[in-house]
Each structure stands twice: as C-alpha cells, then as structure tokens.
C-alpha cells in the first residue's frame, strides 16, 4: 500500500515536470512575441512602412529594407525552387537504391547542417569574387538560394512520397511514359506539399543575416535597388544595425522594435501560410 | 501496300525511340539537379580550402590551433590563434545543451506520451513558429530583454556574456531537439510499452525505463543536430555575447565565438591578405566541426533505422 502510493507520487511529479517543461517552452515563445509586438506596435505607421530612413537613420522608415528583403527572396526562390523540386523528383521518382543515391542524400543532409556564416564565406568566394557578381542582390540571393536548397529538396521529396503508388501505376498501365505519369498524376497531388516546403525555406532565407552580410547588403541606402547588380538594404541586417551598430543605439531602440515587428510579421505570415496549406493538404489525403 | 505498312512500322519505331530518348533526357535532367547537391557541398569545401591555403603557407597549423590570441592587426606583430574562439564556441554550445537537452526531451516526451491529440495539434505549429523566428530577432531579445535581466542578477554593467549566448542558443536549438526527439519517442513500438504496463509498471516508470531508453539513439541524433545548429549559429551570439576576444574563464565573461569572429572581421578586412585567408581558415575549421557533428548524428540515425 505504502509502496504503491510512492510510485503513484513519482508519476504525478514526473508528468508534472514534463508539463512544466512544455509550459516553459511555450512561455519563451510568448515572451518573445509579446515583447516585440507590444513595443513595436506603436512605431508602425504608414510613414514607417513607406519612407526611407532619414537624419542619419534616427528618423523615417524602413521602406528600402522591406523592398530589399522581398527582392532578395525572389532571387532565392528563382534559384532554389526549380532546382530543389527537380532534385526531389529525381530522388523520389527515378533514383534507385545505390551508392550514388546514398551520396546525394548524405550531401543534402550535410548541406542543411552547414552554418549560415559558412554559406556567407562561400558566397564571397564564388559569387562576389570568382564569378565577379560583386556586392549585389544577385550574389546575396544566390547565396541564400543555395542555403535554402536542402530545405526545398527535403520537403518536396516528402510531398512526393505521400502520393500513393497507385497514382503512378495507373498512368503507367494506361501506356503513359514515366514523365507523363509524373507530370499528369504525381506533381499535381504533391504540389501543395511542395509549396509548403518552398515557403518554409524562403521564410527562413528572408530572415537570414549572416549569408548576405558580405555578399550585398548595405548599411544604408536612401534609394531602392534598380537592378540585380545593385546593393540593397534588408530587414534582418537593418535590425542588426539598429540594435548594435548605430551611433546612438538607445535613441533608435523604438525603430529597432518596429523593424523587428515587421520582420517577424513577414516571416511568421509565410510560416502560417505554409502550415495552413499543409493542414488542408493532409485533410484532403485523409478523405481519400 | 506492303511497303506502306513497313513504313508505318518504321515510323512508329522511330517515334518510340524518340520518346524513349526524351524520357531518358528527363531522367538525366533531374539527375543533374540531384548531383548539384554534391557539387555544392564539394564546392563549399573546395573554396574554403583553396582560400585558406595561402594562410597555412604562412602560419603553421600548430600555431593556428594552439595560440590563444587572434589579433591580425596587432601593433607588435600579428597573431593568428583560434584557441580562444574554439573554447568560446564550445563553452556557449555546452551551456546551451545543458538547458536545451533536458527541456527539449521533456517536451518531446510530453508531446509523444502525455498530450492529447488536440493539444498536440495546437502546440506543434507553435514550436514551428519558434523555429521560424529569425536568429537576428533572438539576438535582439538577448540585447533588450535578457541582457538587462542578467546584468541585474549578476550585478554587472551589461549582461552580454556567455550565459546570455547559451540561453539564446538553447532557444534556437530547442525546436530541432523537440521535433526530432518526439519522432524518436513516438516510433518506439507500442508492444514495449504494453509489456511494461502489463507487468505492473506505471506510466512514468514505463516512460523512464522503457520508452526513453528504446528511443535513445534517435534522441541522441536529435541532440547532435541541435548542437550542430548551436555551433554554427552566428547572429545570436554576435549580438548577445559581448565579443571580447580574450580567453574565456567563466560563463559571466564576454566571449567571442568562431562564427562572430568571421562576421565581425570579414566586413573590414582587405581582400587577399593573410588576414582574409585566415578567416577562410577559421571557416574551414567551423565547417569541419559541424560536418563531423552532423555525420555522427547521421550514422546514429541510420543504425537506428536499420534496427527497426
């Protein structure tokens, strides 16, 4: 009797601790979001969102940084999405079990573990120097694109795998070639899953600072980039500048909060979009 | 008549040949995109190596690894040693793991074994959102929230030190550890748990003595991946650890990690100097550290999948 109550106590305390851990993690997220939303909210205005920084970046808005982030994310998308999806199609539809496939998979997993600052060094060596793209949107976007590639490949392959085998076999049995089967029957079903992965990858790229630090981002530009070879401002780097590099950091703290709020709103909206698409996608497959 | 038929046959044959050619064209196109992953990884290693090479011609590997001070622009001669940075990185990472491992595994166990499906449905996206917060924002929180808090607790002028970095890095590696550990715990066969419960063990005892040990290799792999992420994280530590380039002696010291050093100096260094090449040498060391950690995690994970 005595012993059994002791064991039950273990259970209560143990599960209580697990619950506590869960509460702590959710609270961390809560504190981060609460702090930035409450202190950044007051700074957001139409002017803040649509004008350039003024008066040695102590006034004005963050419009060039918003535009720069959107531009560079587009270049990232142009590089990472087609290549990533094609690589995933190879791995899921064509590749046979073998040494080559194993090496490709190993390379992808390792690429996703390469630190972002190393991608930055790689970008400097390859795009800025060797290919002579210089400090530009193009160099930065391509560096981010390579960084995003493993995310897109992994997510797209997952999506392709969820499409039932019968989709392929049905088409092949009717005389379709393998590519026709993929194009007509597999890709349409896998598309939402692929989109989820692509959006998640891009949202991470949009928030990255280290890879663009030396490949094209500018401290301050009063105008917008006019072509892919120009330098640009970006939200994450702007936040870094406003919180550590500015000559009067405390004075511009509210502007830094505003920038942080815009940045997480952008990134979390993309995240949320991805989560919603996936949720609906899963539901559809469950009904089938 | 006969001729026409054979013409048709030839035509069909040719057509089939053409379409077969096109089919293999598609296959090789997709293969090339797959191969690109190998080229990128190899390219990263190659470019780091070739750009670090001129540095190693001047500075011996021994000097590079065993010298404490990294001061390429010093008045009394430059010194190129990465020992302080490596120790700083390991220290901050160790601190982060001290927090993130128990917390992460506890959350994973809760999600896999205790939580209701409805709760899971709500919390898992929240963890993804935590993973989605950019590192520069986490670093900003380190400056504006955690820094002042630590300064008040420790009675120092600012709270930008190794503790701050460790706390932030633990936040950054938590989502990885939670998600992958949960997968590992969930994939423990239900028979194990049933057998344990049938023998009279309660749920807590089953979790601690049966489920967690059975999922251990997956959990270790998850922790390794989280650790790899912490080692390579740049912006957070750059903003929150104070960046003092001295050899760290305690967790309340300001430290300067491998990643911060590259981030601080690459922007100011003249290209193609020893210093410039030295930064690639540091990058190479960092690349090899994370590569090793990821490889070990991969090996553990593969082995574990085979056992299943």
Short mmCIF file of C-alpha atoms in Angstrom, two decimals, chain A:
data_model
loop_
_atom_site.label_atom_id
_atom_site.label_comp_id
_atom_site.label_asym_id
_atom_site.label_seq_id
_atom_site.Cartn_x
_atom_site.Cartn_y
_atom_site.Cartn_z
CA UNK A 1 0.00 0.00 0.00
CA UNK A 2 2.68 2.40 1.11
CA UNK A 3 4.96 1.49 -1.75
CA UNK A 4 2.30 1.83 -4.39
CA UNK A 5 1.37 5.35 -3.27
CA UNK A 6 5.02 6.30 -3.54
CA UNK A 7 5.16 5.09 -7.12
CA UNK A 8 1.98 6.97 -7.94
CA UNK A 9 3.61 10.10 -6.50
CA UNK A 10 6.51 9.55 -8.90
CA UNK A 11 4.06 9.55 -11.75
CA UNK A 12 2.33 12.73 -10.64
CA UNK A 13 5.58 14.61 -10.06
CA UNK A 14 7.20 13.25 -13.22
CA UNK A 15 4.37 14.16 -15.55
CA UNK A 16 4.07 17.46 -13.72
CA UNK A 17 7.70 18.21 -14.63
CA UNK A 18 7.10 17.31 -18.26
CA UNK A 19 4.12 19.62 -18.31
CA UNK A 20 6.24 22.34 -16.72
CA UNK A 21 8.87 21.95 -19.48
CA UNK A 22 6.15 22.34 -22.08
CA UNK A 23 4.83 25.45 -20.34
CA UNK A 24 8.34 26.94 -20.22
CA UNK A 25 8.90 26.47 -23.95
CA UNK A 26 5.54 27.94 -24.89
CA UNK A 27 6.18 30.80 -22.44
CA UNK A 28 9.52 31.57 -24.11
CA UNK A 29 7.73 31.96 -27.43
CA UNK A 30 5.08 34.05 -25.68
CA UNK A 31 7.63 36.40 -24.08
CA UNK A 32 9.49 36.95 -27.35
CA UNK A 33 6.35 37.71 -29.34
CA UNK A 34 4.78 39.78 -26.55
CA UNK A 35 7.84 41.97 -26.06
CA UNK A 36 8.24 42.71 -29.76
CA UNK A 37 4.56 43.19 -30.52
CA UNK A 38 3.83 45.50 -27.56
CA UNK A 39 6.92 47.66 -28.02
CA UNK A 40 6.97 47.62 -31.81
CA UNK A 41 3.26 48.24 -32.34
CA UNK A 42 3.41 51.96 -31.53
CA UNK A 43 6.15 52.58 -34.08
CA UNK A 44 4.31 51.09 -37.03
CA UNK A 45 2.67 53.71 -39.18
CA UNK A 46 2.09 54.24 -42.86
CA UNK A 47 5.09 56.55 -42.91
CA UNK A 48 7.33 53.98 -41.18
CA UNK A 49 6.44 51.38 -43.77
CA UNK A 50 6.72 53.57 -46.85
CA UNK A 51 9.59 56.00 -46.33
CA UNK A 52 13.36 55.71 -46.25
CA UNK A 53 15.45 56.26 -43.11
CA UNK A 54 16.25 59.93 -42.55
CA UNK A 55 18.59 62.07 -40.49
CA UNK A 56 21.41 59.52 -40.07
CA UNK A 57 18.87 56.76 -39.57
CA UNK A 58 17.34 58.26 -36.43
CA UNK A 59 14.02 59.01 -38.11
CA UNK A 60 11.94 57.87 -41.01
CA UNK A 61 11.01 54.37 -42.06
CA UNK A 62 12.27 51.10 -43.39
CA UNK A 63 10.81 51.01 -46.90
CA UNK A 64 14.12 50.23 -48.69
CA UNK A 65 14.77 47.37 -46.26
CA UNK A 66 11.32 45.84 -46.87
CA UNK A 67 11.74 46.08 -50.65
CA UNK A 68 15.30 44.74 -50.48
CA UNK A 69 14.21 41.71 -48.47
CA UNK A 70 11.40 40.99 -50.93
CA UNK A 71 13.74 41.31 -53.94
CA UNK A 72 16.42 39.10 -52.49
CA UNK A 73 13.83 36.48 -51.50
CA UNK A 74 12.58 36.42 -55.10
CA UNK A 75 16.09 35.68 -56.38
CA UNK A 76 16.39 32.96 -53.74
CA UNK A 77 13.11 31.47 -54.95
CA UNK A 78 14.16 31.55 -58.61
CA UNK A 79 17.26 29.54 -57.78
CA UNK A 80 16.10 27.20 -55.03
CA UNK A 81 12.59 26.18 -56.10
CA UNK A 82 13.16 24.81 -59.63
CA UNK A 83 16.42 23.07 -58.73
CA UNK A 84 15.09 21.83 -55.41
CA UNK A 85 11.92 20.37 -56.91
CA UNK A 86 13.81 18.76 -59.79
CA UNK A 87 16.29 17.17 -57.42
CA UNK A 88 13.40 15.88 -55.31
CA UNK A 89 11.73 14.41 -58.41
CA UNK A 90 14.94 12.57 -59.21
CA UNK A 91 15.29 11.19 -55.69
CA UNK A 92 11.67 10.16 -55.31
CA UNK A 93 10.76 9.04 -58.85
CA UNK A 94 13.92 7.94 -60.66
CA UNK A 95 16.69 7.13 -58.19
CA UNK A 96 17.43 3.50 -57.46
CA UNK A 97 18.89 2.35 -54.18
CA UNK A 98 22.59 2.58 -54.67
CA UNK A 99 25.78 4.29 -53.78
CA UNK A 100 25.12 7.41 -55.86
CA UNK A 101 21.70 7.97 -54.31
CA UNK A 102 23.14 7.46 -50.86
CA UNK A 103 25.85 10.04 -51.51
CA UNK A 104 23.33 12.56 -52.85
CA UNK A 105 21.19 12.13 -49.76
CA UNK A 106 24.20 12.42 -47.48
CA UNK A 107 25.25 15.61 -49.27
CA UNK A 108 21.78 17.11 -48.86
CA UNK A 109 21.63 16.31 -45.16
CA UNK A 110 25.08 17.76 -44.63
CA UNK A 111 24.26 20.88 -46.65
CA UNK A 112 21.35 21.57 -44.33
CA UNK A 113 23.77 21.49 -41.41
CA UNK A 114 26.33 23.88 -42.89
CA UNK A 115 26.36 27.08 -40.78
CA UNK A 116 24.91 30.16 -42.45
CA UNK A 117 28.14 32.11 -41.99
CA UNK A 118 29.98 29.42 -43.97
CA UNK A 119 27.47 29.95 -46.78
CA UNK A 120 28.44 33.61 -46.48
CA UNK A 121 32.13 32.80 -46.95
CA UNK A 122 31.22 30.55 -49.86
CA UNK A 123 29.18 33.35 -51.41
CA UNK A 124 32.10 35.76 -51.12
CA UNK A 125 34.49 33.28 -52.74
CA UNK A 126 32.17 32.07 -55.50
CA UNK A 127 29.72 34.80 -56.42
CA UNK A 128 31.39 38.03 -55.30
CA UNK A 129 34.91 37.09 -56.37
CA UNK A 130 35.15 34.15 -58.80
CA UNK A 131 32.02 34.89 -60.83
CA UNK A 132 32.52 38.61 -60.38
CA UNK A 133 28.93 39.44 -59.42
CA UNK A 134 30.33 41.83 -56.83
CA UNK A 135 28.41 43.13 -53.85
CA UNK A 136 24.93 42.70 -55.24
CA UNK A 137 21.37 41.43 -54.92
CA UNK A 138 22.38 38.63 -57.27
CA UNK A 139 25.29 37.40 -55.12
CA UNK A 140 23.24 37.60 -51.93
CA UNK A 141 20.16 35.99 -53.48
CA UNK A 142 22.14 33.10 -54.93
CA UNK A 143 23.97 32.52 -51.65
CA UNK A 144 20.61 32.35 -49.87
CA UNK A 145 19.29 30.16 -52.69
CA UNK A 146 21.98 27.54 -52.16
CA UNK A 147 21.34 27.68 -48.43
CA UNK A 148 17.60 27.10 -48.99
CA UNK A 149 18.11 24.27 -51.48
CA UNK A 150 18.28 21.38 -48.98
CA UNK A 151 15.10 22.56 -47.25
CA UNK A 152 13.19 22.63 -50.54
CA UNK A 153 14.56 19.25 -51.67
CA UNK A 154 13.71 17.50 -48.40
CA UNK A 155 10.21 18.96 -48.18
CA UNK A 156 9.42 18.28 -51.84
CA UNK A 157 10.59 14.71 -51.56
CA UNK A 158 8.36 14.21 -48.51
CA UNK A 159 5.45 15.62 -50.51
CA UNK A 160 6.14 13.32 -53.46
CA UNK A 161 6.31 10.33 -51.15
CA UNK A 162 2.83 10.98 -49.76
CA UNK A 163 1.34 10.50 -53.24
CA UNK A 164 0.11 6.88 -53.34
CA UNK A 165 1.90 4.44 -55.68
CA UNK A 166 -1.39 3.73 -57.44
CA UNK A 167 -1.32 7.21 -58.97
CA UNK A 168 1.84 6.32 -60.84
CA UNK A 169 0.91 2.72 -61.64
CA UNK A 170 -2.47 3.72 -63.03
CA UNK A 171 -0.92 6.11 -65.51
CA UNK A 172 1.85 3.70 -66.47
CA UNK A 173 -0.67 0.90 -67.04
CA UNK A 174 -2.55 3.11 -69.49
CA UNK A 175 0.61 3.45 -71.55
CA UNK A 176 1.86 6.76 -70.25
CA UNK A 177 5.59 7.20 -70.06
CA UNK A 178 7.18 7.77 -66.70
CA UNK A 179 7.47 11.53 -67.22
CA UNK A 180 3.83 11.73 -68.35
CA UNK A 181 2.82 9.88 -65.21
CA UNK A 182 4.83 12.24 -63.04
CA UNK A 183 3.64 15.37 -64.81
CA UNK A 184 -0.02 14.42 -65.05
CA UNK A 185 -0.65 12.38 -61.92
CA UNK A 186 2.05 12.85 -59.32
CA UNK A 187 3.04 16.50 -59.40
CA UNK A 188 -0.49 17.94 -59.13
CA UNK A 189 -1.14 15.92 -55.96
CA UNK A 190 2.24 16.75 -54.47
CA UNK A 191 2.10 20.44 -55.31
CA UNK A 192 0.63 21.75 -52.04
CA UNK A 193 3.22 19.84 -50.02
CA UNK A 194 5.98 21.20 -52.20
CA UNK A 195 4.65 24.71 -51.80
CA UNK A 196 4.69 24.28 -48.02
CA UNK A 197 8.33 23.30 -48.10
CA UNK A 198 9.28 26.06 -50.50
CA UNK A 199 7.53 28.74 -48.44
CA UNK A 200 9.13 27.50 -45.20
CA UNK A 201 12.54 27.55 -46.85
CA UNK A 202 12.00 31.05 -48.22
CA UNK A 203 10.78 32.37 -44.89
CA UNK A 204 13.99 31.18 -43.33
CA UNK A 205 16.01 32.80 -46.11
CA UNK A 206 14.14 36.09 -45.67
CA UNK A 207 15.15 36.22 -42.02
CA UNK A 208 18.81 35.27 -42.52
CA UNK A 209 21.55 37.80 -41.99
CA UNK A 210 24.91 36.03 -42.00
CA UNK A 211 24.90 34.88 -45.65
CA UNK A 212 24.08 38.35 -47.01
CA UNK A 213 26.42 40.22 -44.67
CA UNK A 214 29.34 40.15 -47.11
CA UNK A 215 27.61 39.46 -50.39
CA UNK A 216 25.49 42.52 -50.99
CA UNK A 217 23.59 44.03 -48.10
CA UNK A 218 24.17 47.73 -47.41
CA UNK A 219 24.26 49.64 -44.14
CA UNK A 220 22.20 52.49 -45.54
CA UNK A 221 20.82 53.30 -48.99
CA UNK A 222 18.28 56.05 -49.44
CA UNK A 223 17.05 54.65 -52.74
CA UNK A 224 15.77 51.30 -53.98
CA UNK A 225 17.93 48.81 -55.88
CA UNK A 226 17.28 49.25 -59.61
CA UNK A 227 18.81 46.04 -60.94
CA UNK A 228 20.21 42.73 -59.74
CA UNK A 229 23.73 44.11 -59.59
CA UNK A 230 22.90 46.84 -57.07
CA UNK A 231 23.39 46.68 -53.34
CA UNK A 232 20.32 46.62 -51.15
CA UNK A 233 19.05 47.08 -47.62
CA UNK A 234 17.42 44.15 -45.85
CA UNK A 235 15.19 43.88 -42.77
CA UNK A 236 17.31 41.43 -40.74
CA UNK A 237 20.51 43.36 -41.35
CA UNK A 238 18.75 46.64 -40.63
CA UNK A 239 17.63 45.23 -37.28
CA UNK A 240 21.22 44.17 -36.54
CA UNK A 241 22.49 47.64 -37.45
CA UNK A 242 19.85 49.43 -35.42
CA UNK A 243 20.49 47.33 -32.32
CA UNK A 244 24.29 47.10 -32.35
CA UNK A 245 25.99 49.31 -34.93
CA UNK A 246 24.11 52.60 -34.79
CA UNK A 247 25.85 55.62 -33.26
CA UNK A 248 23.06 56.21 -30.76
CA UNK A 249 21.55 52.83 -30.11
CA UNK A 250 19.18 53.80 -27.30
CA UNK A 251 17.68 56.65 -29.26
CA UNK A 252 16.76 54.38 -32.17
CA UNK A 253 15.57 51.48 -29.99
CA UNK A 254 11.90 52.09 -30.94
CA UNK A 255 12.82 51.97 -34.63
CA UNK A 256 14.64 48.69 -33.98
CA UNK A 257 11.49 47.30 -32.31
CA UNK A 258 9.43 48.41 -35.29
CA UNK A 259 11.84 46.69 -37.67
CA UNK A 260 11.76 43.52 -35.59
CA UNK A 261 7.97 43.53 -35.62
CA UNK A 262 7.80 43.95 -39.39
CA UNK A 263 10.39 41.21 -39.86
CA UNK A 264 8.66 38.64 -37.67
CA UNK A 265 5.29 39.55 -39.15
CA UNK A 266 6.65 38.87 -42.62
CA UNK A 267 8.38 35.63 -41.64
CA UNK A 268 5.57 34.28 -39.46
CA UNK A 269 2.93 35.10 -42.08
CA UNK A 270 4.88 32.95 -44.53
CA UNK A 271 5.17 30.23 -41.88
CA UNK A 272 1.48 30.37 -41.13
CA UNK A 273 0.62 30.19 -44.82
CA UNK A 274 2.76 27.08 -45.13
CA UNK A 275 1.14 25.49 -42.08
CA UNK A 276 -2.35 26.20 -43.39
CA UNK A 277 -1.60 24.78 -46.84
CA UNK A 278 -0.17 21.64 -45.28
CA UNK A 279 -3.12 21.26 -42.93
CA UNK A 280 -5.60 21.40 -45.80
CA UNK A 281 -3.45 19.11 -47.90
CA UNK A 282 -3.35 16.49 -45.15
CA UNK A 283 -7.08 16.66 -44.67
CA UNK A 284 -7.62 16.07 -48.37
CA UNK A 285 -5.48 12.96 -48.35
CA UNK A 286 -7.21 11.63 -45.27
CA UNK A 287 -10.55 11.85 -47.06
CA UNK A 288 -9.14 9.79 -49.93
#
